[in-house]
Amino acid sequence: MNQSKTNESCLGIMISMEFLLIFSKSEESILPTILPLQKKYETAILEEGDLVDTIISEQAPNAILYFSSFPSDREICLSTLKSMYPTSPILYIHDQDSRIRDLNKLNKNVDLVLKALPPPSFILEIVNNCIKNKTKNITTHTPQENLDKIEQPSSPLMQRIYRMAKKVAPTSATILITGESGTGKEVTANWIHSKSPRKNKPFIAINCGAITESILESELFGYKKGAFTGADKDKIGLIEAAHNGTLFLDEIGEMPLSLQVKLLRVLQERKLRRVGDIEDIAVSVRIIAATNKNLKSLVEQNLFREDLYYRLNVVHLHIPPLRERKEELPNLIETFFRNYTHTHSSSVSSIAPSTLSILMYHDYPGNIRELQNILEFSVIMSDGNSIQPYDLPNEMQQDAPGNLLPAPEERKFKDRVEFESLHQFLEHHYQITTPTIAQLEKIIIQERLKMHKENQKQVAESLGISRTSLWRKIKEYELENKAPSPI
């Protein structure tokens, strides 16, 4: 059954759906294109302006397709969608003239970005794959090569942890993993799963702090048809889906008290009851929970059940922060460096010794996640065959001791190469050898006008100035109605 909702009709609870389409009013022309989608799937259609206030649903759509010409509220809409439906892939389609820097902000909320509306057959193929592989967003597997590497850590602290993990892996014991954000708690849980008799069964991960209470209950325990408005068919929860496998509950300290008692019953009786059901379902699932909080302190504050704490804390593994196990850094740096050069098809083949010294010196308050971000940034920014200190993020260069930074002559040499490239450009295209500031400003505006096809709004935004200031500069340099110089 297809459900089409307009501005007037979508002011309440959303009907159960397999697929959600959101579009801005300026994009209504896309509706005929997605008719094949509506015919094949139960589809809810909402107008973008009403999204934040109107979406109320107890179940997540299998996929979300989001069309937009970058309206002002798009980031709020996407953020809301991701927080409400963290397991639903979001496909974002934008127009060809959209600014790429805006797209970069969407990465955390969007699973796939398309630069133009694809043909219906392609949309159907994407949606089919999303529906078939929906659990890929909640079922995570670290590449086996990386799992094998962490089995032989360099630091004594991690060696002790993995000795314990190796002993507990073949059992069904519940495990509590603690540690700061970004220390690798999920990777450790995944490794334990890969070494257990359950390794060929699902490993399903969910962040308990990223979902509202009602949706978290439905996601974990499932529901019976008719349990609430919109529940028009039975839904299997993640605990059931992880039967004979492993369920990783990240940020367990964020789980509401009302759900903690239901989880306790699963641990005690190995049974669960779907929302709205009267029958119990037997499950065999290993629970691995993780948190960056002090659960014992939460128990004392009556924010976490004491009985659940002791049920989870059968085996406690504490992952130390990266600053306390720097012996791991060389292996981690090598692994992430190779991963990102491959991912970005980079020609960078090495890391300069001076860069490696800075990477070893840094304290990494964001732990392994911060190290990953730094290496990915550096691989992308590097222009040569090796990553140099000046390819690192600015904050990292500022925090590094002066003796680890490159000599001023080295930095000046790179700046000189960049300056000479600009000098050659100006001489070749504008016949200017020694440009004044005014000439440079005029040329930059002229080139931007060409780049954005005379769209002054886009030019002003790309230069970070107001349209009024740009208009004055265009008048001052007599650039009105003049085609930019060809290159």
CSV table of C-alpha atoms in Angstrom, one decimal:
chain,number,residue,atom,x,y,z
A,1,MET,CA,0.0,0.0,0.0
A,2,ASN,CA,1.5,3.3,-1.1
A,3,GLN,CA,1.2,6.3,1.2
A,4,SER,CA,1.6,9.8,-0.3
A,5,LYS,CA,1.7,12.6,2.3
A,6,THR,CA,1.6,16.3,1.5
A,7,ASN,CA,2.1,19.4,3.5
A,8,GLU,CA,-1.4,19.2,5.0
A,9,SER,CA,-1.7,15.5,5.6
A,10,CYS,CA,1.5,14.6,7.3
A,11,LEU,CA,0.8,16.1,10.7
A,12,GLY,CA,0.8,13.0,12.8
A,13,ILE,CA,2.0,9.4,13.1
A,14,MET,CA,3.6,8.1,10.0
A,15,ILE,CA,2.1,5.0,8.5
A,16,SER,CA,4.3,1.9,8.5
A,17,MET,CA,6.7,2.0,5.6
A,18,GLU,CA,9.4,0.2,3.8
A,19,PHE,CA,10.8,3.3,2.1
A,20,LEU,CA,10.8,7.0,2.9
A,21,LEU,CA,11.2,9.8,0.3
A,22,ILE,CA,11.8,13.4,1.3
A,23,PHE,CA,11.9,16.3,-1.2
A,24,SER,CA,11.8,20.1,-1.2
A,25,LYS,CA,8.9,21.9,-2.9
A,26,SER,CA,11.3,23.0,-5.6
A,27,GLU,CA,11.9,19.3,-6.5
A,28,GLU,CA,8.4,18.1,-7.1
A,29,SER,CA,9.4,17.3,-10.7
A,30,ILE,CA,11.1,14.2,-9.4
A,31,LEU,CA,7.9,12.5,-8.4
A,32,PRO,CA,7.1,11.0,-11.8
A,33,THR,CA,10.7,9.6,-11.9
A,34,ILE,CA,10.2,7.6,-8.7
A,35,LEU,CA,6.8,6.1,-9.6
A,36,PRO,CA,8.4,2.7,-10.2
A,37,LEU,CA,9.6,2.9,-6.6
A,38,GLN,CA,6.2,3.7,-5.3
A,39,LYS,CA,4.7,0.7,-7.2
A,40,LYS,CA,7.2,-1.7,-5.9
A,41,TYR,CA,7.5,-0.5,-2.2
A,42,GLU,CA,5.3,0.9,0.5
A,43,THR,CA,6.5,4.5,0.3
A,44,ALA,CA,5.8,7.4,2.6
A,45,ILE,CA,6.4,10.8,0.9
A,46,LEU,CA,6.9,13.9,3.0
A,47,GLU,CA,7.7,17.5,2.1
A,48,GLU,CA,11.0,18.6,3.5
A,49,GLY,CA,9.8,21.7,5.4
A,50,ASP,CA,7.6,19.6,7.6
A,51,LEU,CA,10.1,16.9,8.3
A,52,VAL,CA,11.4,17.7,11.8
A,53,ASP,CA,8.0,18.4,13.3
A,54,THR,CA,6.0,15.6,11.6
A,55,ILE,CA,8.0,12.4,11.6
A,56,ILE,CA,6.9,10.1,14.4
A,57,SER,CA,7.4,6.5,13.8
A,58,GLU,CA,8.0,3.4,15.9
A,59,GLN,CA,9.8,1.6,13.1
A,60,ALA,CA,12.7,2.5,10.9
A,61,PRO,CA,12.3,2.6,7.1
A,62,ASN,CA,14.5,0.3,5.1
A,63,ALA,CA,15.9,3.2,3.2
A,64,ILE,CA,15.6,7.0,3.0
A,65,LEU,CA,15.9,8.9,-0.3
A,66,TYR,CA,16.5,12.6,0.2
A,67,PHE,CA,16.2,15.1,-2.7
A,68,SER,CA,17.2,18.7,-2.1
A,69,SER,CA,18.6,21.9,-3.6
A,70,PHE,CA,20.3,22.7,-0.3
A,71,PRO,CA,17.5,24.5,1.6
A,72,SER,CA,18.5,26.1,4.9
A,73,ASP,CA,17.1,23.4,7.1
A,74,ARG,CA,18.7,20.4,5.4
A,75,GLU,CA,21.3,19.7,8.0
A,76,ILE,CA,18.7,19.7,10.8
A,77,CYS,CA,16.5,17.4,8.8
A,78,LEU,CA,19.3,15.0,8.0
A,79,SER,CA,20.6,15.0,11.6
A,80,THR,CA,17.1,14.3,12.9
A,81,LEU,CA,16.6,11.5,10.4
A,82,LYS,CA,19.9,9.9,11.4
A,83,SER,CA,19.2,10.2,15.1
A,84,MET,CA,15.7,8.7,14.7
A,85,TYR,CA,16.6,6.0,12.3
A,86,PRO,CA,20.3,5.2,12.8
A,87,THR,CA,20.0,1.8,11.0
A,88,SER,CA,18.4,3.2,7.9
A,89,PRO,CA,20.7,4.1,5.0
A,90,ILE,CA,20.2,7.7,3.7
A,91,LEU,CA,20.7,8.4,0.0
A,92,TYR,CA,21.3,12.1,-0.6
A,93,ILE,CA,20.7,13.5,-4.1
A,94,HIS,CA,21.7,17.1,-4.9
A,95,ASP,CA,21.8,19.3,-8.0
A,96,GLN,CA,25.0,19.7,-10.1
A,97,ASP,CA,25.6,23.3,-9.0
A,98,SER,CA,25.7,22.5,-5.3
A,99,ARG,CA,28.8,23.6,-3.4
A,100,ILE,CA,31.2,20.7,-2.6
A,101,ARG,CA,32.1,22.2,0.8
A,102,ASP,CA,28.5,21.8,1.9
A,103,LEU,CA,28.5,18.2,0.9
A,104,ASN,CA,31.5,17.6,3.2
A,105,LYS,CA,29.3,18.5,6.2
A,106,LEU,CA,26.8,15.8,5.3
A,107,ASN,CA,29.2,12.9,5.5
A,108,LYS,CA,28.3,12.0,9.1
A,109,ASN,CA,24.6,11.8,8.3
A,110,VAL,CA,24.5,10.4,4.8
A,111,ASP,CA,25.4,7.0,3.5
A,112,LEU,CA,25.5,7.7,-0.2
A,113,VAL,CA,25.7,11.0,-2.1
A,114,LEU,CA,24.6,11.3,-5.7
A,115,LYS,CA,25.3,14.4,-7.8
A,116,ALA,CA,22.3,14.1,-10.0
A,117,LEU,CA,19.0,12.2,-10.2
A,118,PRO,CA,19.7,8.8,-11.6
A,119,PRO,CA,17.3,6.9,-13.8
A,120,PRO,CA,14.5,4.9,-12.1
A,121,SER,CA,16.2,1.6,-12.7
A,122,PHE,CA,19.3,2.8,-10.9
A,123,ILE,CA,17.2,4.1,-7.9
A,124,LEU,CA,15.5,0.7,-7.7
A,125,GLU,CA,18.8,-1.1,-7.8
A,126,ILE,CA,20.2,1.1,-5.0
A,127,VAL,CA,17.0,0.7,-2.8
A,128,ASN,CA,17.0,-3.1,-3.5
A,129,ASN,CA,20.5,-3.3,-2.2
A,130,CYS,CA,19.8,-1.1,0.8
A,131,ILE,CA,16.8,-3.3,1.8
A,132,LYS,CA,18.6,-6.6,1.2
A,133,ASN,CA,21.7,-5.4,3.2
A,134,LYS,CA,19.9,-3.3,5.8
A,135,THR,CA,21.7,-5.0,8.6
A,136,LYS,CA,25.1,-3.9,7.2
A,137,ASN,CA,24.6,-0.6,9.0
A,138,ILE,CA,24.2,-2.5,12.3
A,139,THR,CA,26.2,-5.6,11.6
A,140,THR,CA,29.8,-4.6,11.6
A,141,HIS,CA,32.9,-6.6,10.7
A,142,THR,CA,36.4,-5.3,11.0
A,143,PRO,CA,38.6,-6.6,8.1
A,144,GLN,CA,40.2,-9.9,9.1
A,145,GLU,CA,43.7,-8.5,8.4
A,146,ASN,CA,43.1,-5.8,11.0
A,147,LEU,CA,41.6,-8.3,13.5
A,148,ASP,CA,44.7,-10.6,13.1
A,149,LYS,CA,47.0,-7.6,13.8
A,150,ILE,CA,45.5,-6.7,17.1
A,151,GLU,CA,45.9,-10.2,18.4
A,152,GLN,CA,49.6,-9.4,18.9
A,153,PRO,CA,49.7,-6.0,20.6
A,154,SER,CA,53.0,-4.3,21.5
A,155,SER,CA,52.1,-2.8,24.8
A,156,PRO,CA,52.0,-4.9,28.1
A,157,LEU,CA,48.7,-3.4,28.9
A,158,MET,CA,47.0,-4.6,25.7
A,159,GLN,CA,48.8,-7.9,25.9
A,160,ARG,CA,47.2,-8.6,29.2
A,161,ILE,CA,43.8,-7.5,27.9
A,162,TYR,CA,44.0,-9.8,24.8
A,163,ARG,CA,45.2,-12.7,27.0
A,164,MET,CA,41.9,-12.3,29.0
A,165,ALA,CA,39.9,-11.8,25.8
A,166,LYS,CA,41.4,-15.0,24.3
A,167,LYS,CA,40.4,-17.0,27.3
A,168,VAL,CA,36.8,-15.7,27.4
A,169,ALA,CA,36.2,-15.7,23.6
A,170,PRO,CA,35.2,-19.5,23.4
A,171,THR,CA,32.7,-19.1,26.2
A,172,SER,CA,29.3,-17.5,26.3
A,173,ALA,CA,30.2,-15.2,29.2
A,174,THR,CA,28.8,-11.7,29.1
A,175,ILE,CA,31.6,-9.0,28.8
A,176,LEU,CA,31.7,-5.4,29.8
A,177,ILE,CA,34.3,-3.3,27.9
A,178,THR,CA,35.1,0.1,29.3
A,179,GLY,CA,37.4,2.9,28.0
A,180,GLU,CA,37.4,6.4,26.6
A,181,SER,CA,35.7,7.2,23.3
A,182,GLY,CA,37.7,6.1,20.3
A,183,THR,CA,39.9,3.5,22.1
A,184,GLY,CA,38.7,0.6,20.1
A,185,LYS,CA,36.0,-1.0,22.2
A,186,GLU,CA,33.9,-2.2,19.2
A,187,VAL,CA,37.0,-3.6,17.5
A,188,THR,CA,37.9,-5.6,20.6
A,189,ALA,CA,34.3,-6.9,20.8
A,190,ASN,CA,34.5,-7.9,17.1
A,191,TRP,CA,37.8,-9.7,17.7
A,192,ILE,CA,36.2,-11.7,20.6
A,193,HIS,CA,33.3,-12.6,18.3
A,194,SER,CA,35.8,-13.7,15.5
A,195,LYS,CA,37.5,-16.1,18.0
A,196,SER,CA,34.3,-17.6,19.4
A,197,PRO,CA,32.2,-20.6,18.3
A,198,ARG,CA,29.7,-17.9,17.1
A,199,LYS,CA,32.1,-16.4,14.5
A,200,ASN,CA,30.0,-17.5,11.5
A,201,LYS,CA,26.8,-16.1,13.0
A,202,PRO,CA,25.8,-12.4,13.2
A,203,PHE,CA,27.8,-9.7,15.0
A,204,ILE,CA,25.3,-6.9,15.5
A,205,ALA,CA,26.2,-3.5,17.0
A,206,ILE,CA,23.9,-0.8,18.1
A,207,ASN,CA,24.6,2.5,20.0
A,208,CYS,CA,22.1,2.8,22.8
A,209,GLY,CA,22.7,6.5,23.2
A,210,ALA,CA,21.9,7.4,19.6
A,211,ILE,CA,18.3,6.4,19.5
A,212,THR,CA,15.1,7.6,21.4
A,213,GLU,CA,13.7,5.2,24.0
A,214,SER,CA,10.7,4.1,22.0
A,215,ILE,CA,12.6,3.3,18.9
A,216,LEU,CA,15.4,1.6,20.9
A,217,GLU,CA,12.9,-0.7,22.4
A,218,SER,CA,11.4,-1.6,19.0
A,219,GLU,CA,14.9,-2.0,17.5
A,220,LEU,CA,16.1,-4.3,20.3
A,221,PHE,CA,13.0,-6.3,21.1
A,222,GLY,CA,10.9,-6.1,17.9
A,223,TYR,CA,7.2,-5.8,18.0
A,224,LYS,CA,4.0,-7.6,17.2
A,225,LYS,CA,1.6,-6.6,14.5
A,226,GLY,CA,-0.9,-4.1,15.9
A,227,ALA,CA,1.3,-3.2,18.9
A,228,PHE,CA,0.9,0.5,18.1
A,229,THR,CA,-0.4,2.7,15.3
A,230,GLY,CA,1.6,1.9,12.2
A,231,ALA,CA,2.7,-1.6,13.3
A,232,ASP,CA,1.1,-3.4,10.4
A,233,LYS,CA,3.4,-6.4,10.5
A,234,ASP,CA,5.6,-8.3,12.9
A,235,LYS,CA,9.2,-7.0,13.3
A,236,ILE,CA,12.2,-9.0,14.5
A,237,GLY,CA,14.4,-7.1,17.0
A,238,LEU,CA,18.1,-7.0,17.0
A,239,ILE,CA,18.4,-9.4,19.9
A,240,GLU,CA,16.4,-11.9,17.9
A,241,ALA,CA,18.4,-11.2,14.8
A,242,ALA,CA,21.6,-11.9,16.7
A,243,HIS,CA,20.4,-15.4,17.7
A,244,ASN,CA,23.4,-17.7,18.0
A,245,GLY,CA,25.6,-14.7,17.4
A,246,THR,CA,26.9,-11.7,19.3
A,247,LEU,CA,25.0,-8.4,20.2
A,248,PHE,CA,27.3,-5.5,20.9
A,249,LEU,CA,25.5,-2.8,23.0
A,250,ASP,CA,27.6,0.4,22.8
A,251,GLU,CA,27.1,3.2,25.3
A,252,ILE,CA,25.1,0.9,27.6
A,253,GLY,CA,25.2,3.6,30.2
A,254,GLU,CA,22.7,5.6,28.1
A,255,MET,CA,20.1,2.9,28.1
A,256,PRO,CA,16.9,4.0,29.8
A,257,LEU,CA,16.0,2.3,33.1
A,258,SER,CA,12.7,1.0,31.6
A,259,LEU,CA,14.7,-1.0,29.0
A,260,GLN,CA,17.4,-2.1,31.4
A,261,VAL,CA,14.9,-4.4,33.2
A,262,LYS,CA,13.9,-6.0,29.9
A,263,LEU,CA,17.6,-6.6,29.0
A,264,LEU,CA,18.1,-8.1,32.4
A,265,ARG,CA,15.4,-10.6,31.7
A,266,VAL,CA,17.1,-11.6,28.5
A,267,LEU,CA,20.4,-12.2,30.3
A,268,GLN,CA,18.8,-14.1,33.2
A,269,GLU,CA,16.2,-16.2,31.3
A,270,ARG,CA,17.5,-16.2,27.7
A,271,LYS,CA,14.0,-15.1,26.7
A,272,LEU,CA,12.5,-11.9,25.3
A,273,ARG,CA,9.0,-10.6,24.5
A,274,ARG,CA,8.3,-8.4,21.6
A,275,VAL,CA,6.4,-5.2,22.1
A,276,GLY,CA,2.7,-5.9,22.1
A,277,ASP,CA,3.2,-9.7,22.3
A,278,ILE,CA,2.1,-12.1,25.1
A,279,GLU,CA,4.4,-15.0,24.2
A,280,ASP,CA,8.1,-15.3,25.0
A,281,ILE,CA,10.8,-16.1,22.4
A,282,ALA,CA,13.9,-18.1,23.4
A,283,VAL,CA,17.2,-16.6,22.3
A,284,SER,CA,20.8,-17.7,22.5
A,285,VAL,CA,22.8,-14.5,22.1
A,286,ARG,CA,26.1,-13.4,23.6
A,287,ILE,CA,25.9,-9.8,25.0
A,288,ILE,CA,29.0,-7.6,24.9
A,289,ALA,CA,28.4,-4.2,26.4
A,290,ALA,CA,30.6,-1.1,26.3
A,291,THR,CA,30.7,2.3,27.9
A,292,ASN,CA,32.9,5.3,28.4
A,293,LYS,CA,31.2,6.1,31.7
A,294,ASN,CA,31.7,4.8,35.2
A,295,LEU,CA,28.7,2.4,35.6
A,296,LYS,CA,29.3,1.9,39.3
A,297,SER,CA,29.0,5.6,39.8
A,298,LEU,CA,25.7,5.6,37.8
A,299,VAL,CA,24.5,2.7,40.0
A,300,GLU,CA,25.1,4.9,43.1
A,301,GLN,CA,23.2,7.7,41.5
A,302,ASN,CA,20.3,5.3,40.7
A,303,LEU,CA,20.8,5.9,37.0
A,304,PHE,CA,21.8,2.3,36.3
A,305,ARG,CA,20.4,-0.9,37.7
A,306,GLU,CA,22.7,-2.6,40.1
A,307,ASP,CA,21.5,-6.1,39.2
A,308,LEU,CA,22.1,-5.4,35.5
A,309,TYR,CA,25.6,-4.0,36.3
A,310,TYR,CA,26.6,-7.3,37.9
A,311,ARG,CA,25.1,-9.4,35.1
A,312,LEU,CA,27.0,-7.4,32.5
A,313,ASN,CA,30.3,-7.3,34.5
A,314,VAL,CA,31.1,-11.0,34.4
A,315,VAL,CA,34.3,-10.3,32.6
A,316,HIS,CA,35.5,-6.7,32.6
A,317,LEU,CA,38.0,-5.5,30.0
A,318,HIS,CA,39.3,-1.9,30.3
A,319,ILE,CA,40.9,-0.5,27.1
A,320,PRO,CA,43.5,2.1,28.1
A,321,PRO,CA,43.7,5.4,26.2
A,322,LEU,CA,46.2,5.6,23.3
A,323,ARG,CA,48.5,8.0,25.3
A,324,GLU,CA,49.1,5.1,27.8
A,325,ARG,CA,50.1,2.6,25.1
A,326,LYS,CA,52.2,4.4,22.6
A,327,GLU,CA,54.0,1.2,21.8
A,328,GLU,CA,51.0,0.4,19.6
A,329,LEU,CA,51.4,3.6,17.5
A,330,PRO,CA,53.9,2.3,14.8
A,331,ASN,CA,51.6,-0.7,13.9
A,332,LEU,CA,48.5,1.4,14.0
A,333,ILE,CA,50.0,4.2,11.9
A,334,GLU,CA,51.2,1.7,9.3
A,335,THR,CA,47.8,-0.1,9.1
A,336,PHE,CA,45.8,3.1,8.8
A,337,PHE,CA,48.3,4.7,6.4
A,338,ARG,CA,48.0,1.7,4.0
A,339,ASN,CA,44.2,1.6,4.3
A,340,TYR,CA,43.8,5.3,3.4
A,341,THR,CA,46.3,5.4,0.6
A,342,HIS,CA,44.4,2.5,-0.9
A,343,THR,CA,40.9,4.1,-0.2
A,344,HIS,CA,41.9,7.4,-1.8
A,345,SER,CA,44.1,5.9,-4.6
A,346,SER,CA,47.0,8.0,-3.3
A,347,SER,CA,50.5,8.0,-4.7
A,348,VAL,CA,51.9,8.7,-1.3
A,349,SER,CA,54.2,5.8,-0.4
A,350,SER,CA,55.8,6.6,2.9
A,351,ILE,CA,55.8,8.8,6.0
A,352,ALA,CA,58.8,11.1,6.6
A,353,PRO,CA,60.8,10.3,9.8
A,354,SER,CA,60.1,13.9,11.1
A,355,THR,CA,56.4,13.3,10.6
A,356,LEU,CA,56.5,10.0,12.3
A,357,SER,CA,58.3,11.7,15.3
A,358,ILE,CA,55.4,14.2,15.6
A,359,LEU,CA,52.8,11.4,15.3
A,360,MET,CA,54.6,9.5,18.1
A,361,TYR,CA,54.8,12.6,20.3
A,362,HIS,CA,51.1,13.6,20.1
A,363,ASP,CA,48.8,12.6,23.1
A,364,TYR,CA,45.6,11.8,21.1
A,365,PRO,CA,42.8,12.9,23.3
A,366,GLY,CA,40.5,11.4,20.7
A,367,ASN,CA,42.4,8.1,20.8
A,368,ILE,CA,42.5,5.8,17.8
A,369,ARG,CA,39.6,7.6,16.1
A,370,GLU,CA,41.7,10.8,16.2
A,371,LEU,CA,44.8,9.0,14.8
A,372,GLN,CA,42.7,7.7,11.9
A,373,ASN,CA,41.4,11.2,11.1
A,374,ILE,CA,44.9,12.7,11.2
A,375,LEU,CA,46.3,10.1,8.8
A,376,GLU,CA,43.4,10.3,6.4
A,377,PHE,CA,43.7,14.1,6.3
A,378,SER,CA,47.5,13.9,5.7
A,379,VAL,CA,47.2,11.3,2.9
A,380,ILE,CA,44.7,13.6,1.2
A,381,MET,CA,46.7,16.8,1.7
A,382,SER,CA,50.1,15.4,0.7
A,383,ASP,CA,51.4,16.5,-2.7
A,384,GLY,CA,54.6,14.4,-2.7
A,385,ASN,CA,55.6,10.8,-2.3
A,386,SER,CA,55.8,11.0,1.5
A,387,ILE,CA,53.8,12.7,4.2
A,388,GLN,CA,55.7,15.7,5.5
A,389,PRO,CA,55.1,17.6,8.8
A,390,TYR,CA,53.4,20.4,7.0
A,391,ASP,CA,50.8,17.9,5.6
A,392,LEU,CA,49.5,17.3,9.2
A,393,PRO,CA,46.6,19.3,10.6
A,394,ASN,CA,47.5,22.8,11.7
A,395,GLU,CA,46.6,22.1,15.4
A,396,MET,CA,49.0,19.2,15.5
A,397,GLN,CA,51.8,21.2,14.0
A,398,GLN,CA,51.2,23.9,16.6
A,399,ASP,CA,51.3,21.4,19.5
A,400,ALA,CA,54.5,19.8,18.3
A,401,PRO,CA,57.9,20.8,19.8
A,402,GLY,CA,59.9,23.1,17.6
A,403,ASN,CA,62.7,20.6,17.2
A,404,LEU,CA,60.3,18.2,15.5
A,405,LEU,CA,59.0,20.6,12.9
A,406,PRO,CA,60.8,21.0,9.6
A,407,ALA,CA,63.4,23.8,9.2
A,408,PRO,CA,62.0,27.1,8.0
A,409,GLU,CA,63.9,26.6,4.7
A,410,GLU,CA,62.0,23.4,4.0
A,411,ARG,CA,58.6,25.1,4.5
A,412,LYS,CA,59.8,28.1,2.5
A,413,PHE,CA,60.8,25.8,-0.4
A,414,LYS,CA,57.2,24.4,-0.5
A,415,ASP,CA,55.8,27.9,-0.4
A,416,ARG,CA,58.1,29.0,-3.2
A,417,VAL,CA,57.0,26.1,-5.4
A,418,GLU,CA,53.4,27.1,-4.9
A,419,PHE,CA,54.2,30.7,-5.5
A,420,GLU,CA,56.1,29.9,-8.7
A,421,SER,CA,53.0,27.9,-9.9
A,422,LEU,CA,50.9,31.0,-9.4
A,423,HIS,CA,53.5,33.2,-11.0
A,424,GLN,CA,53.6,31.0,-14.1
A,425,PHE,CA,49.7,31.1,-14.2
A,426,LEU,CA,49.6,34.9,-14.1
A,427,GLU,CA,52.4,35.3,-16.7
A,428,HIS,CA,50.9,32.8,-19.1
A,429,HIS,CA,47.2,33.8,-18.9
A,430,TYR,CA,47.4,37.5,-18.0
A,431,GLN,CA,50.8,38.5,-19.1
A,432,ILE,CA,51.6,39.9,-15.6
A,433,THR,CA,54.9,39.2,-14.0
A,434,THR,CA,54.8,41.3,-10.9
A,435,PRO,CA,51.1,41.6,-9.9
A,436,THR,CA,49.8,44.3,-7.5
A,437,ILE,CA,47.3,43.3,-4.7
A,438,ALA,CA,44.6,45.1,-6.7
A,439,GLN,CA,45.5,43.1,-9.9
A,440,LEU,CA,45.4,39.8,-7.9
A,441,GLU,CA,42.0,40.7,-6.4
A,442,LYS,CA,40.6,41.5,-9.8
A,443,ILE,CA,41.9,38.3,-11.3
A,444,ILE,CA,40.6,36.1,-8.4
A,445,ILE,CA,37.1,37.6,-8.8
A,446,GLN,CA,37.2,37.3,-12.6
A,447,GLU,CA,38.2,33.6,-12.3
A,448,ARG,CA,35.5,32.9,-9.7
A,449,LEU,CA,32.9,34.6,-12.0
A,450,LYS,CA,33.9,32.2,-14.7
A,451,MET,CA,33.9,29.2,-12.4
A,452,HIS,CA,30.4,29.9,-11.1
A,453,LYS,CA,29.0,31.0,-14.5
A,454,GLU,CA,28.5,34.7,-13.4
A,455,ASN,CA,26.4,33.6,-10.4
A,456,GLN,CA,27.3,36.4,-8.0
A,457,LYS,CA,25.6,34.7,-5.0
A,458,GLN,CA,27.8,31.6,-5.4
A,459,VAL,CA,30.9,33.7,-6.1
A,460,ALA,CA,30.4,35.8,-2.9
A,461,GLU,CA,29.8,32.6,-0.8
A,462,SER,CA,33.0,31.0,-2.2
A,463,LEU,CA,35.0,34.1,-1.4
A,464,GLY,CA,33.5,34.5,2.0
A,465,ILE,CA,32.2,38.1,1.4
A,466,SER,CA,28.8,39.7,1.1
A,467,ARG,CA,27.1,40.1,-2.2
A,468,THR,CA,27.1,43.9,-1.7
A,469,SER,CA,30.9,43.8,-1.3
A,470,LEU,CA,31.3,41.6,-4.4
A,471,TRP,CA,29.0,44.0,-6.4
A,472,ARG,CA,31.2,46.9,-5.4
A,473,LYS,CA,34.4,45.1,-6.4
A,474,ILE,CA,32.8,44.2,-9.8
A,475,LYS,CA,31.9,47.8,-10.3
A,476,GLU,CA,35.4,49.0,-9.2
A,477,TYR,CA,37.2,46.6,-11.6
A,478,GLU,CA,34.7,47.1,-14.4
A,479,LEU,CA,33.9,43.4,-14.6
A,480,GLU,CA,30.2,43.9,-15.4
A,481,ASN,CA,28.9,41.8,-18.3
A,482,LYS,CA,32.4,40.8,-19.3
A,483,ALA,CA,33.1,37.2,-20.0
A,484,PRO,CA,36.1,36.0,-18.0
A,485,SER,CA,39.3,35.5,-19.8
A,486,PRO,CA,39.6,32.0,-21.2
A,487,ILE,CA,42.2,29.7,-19.7
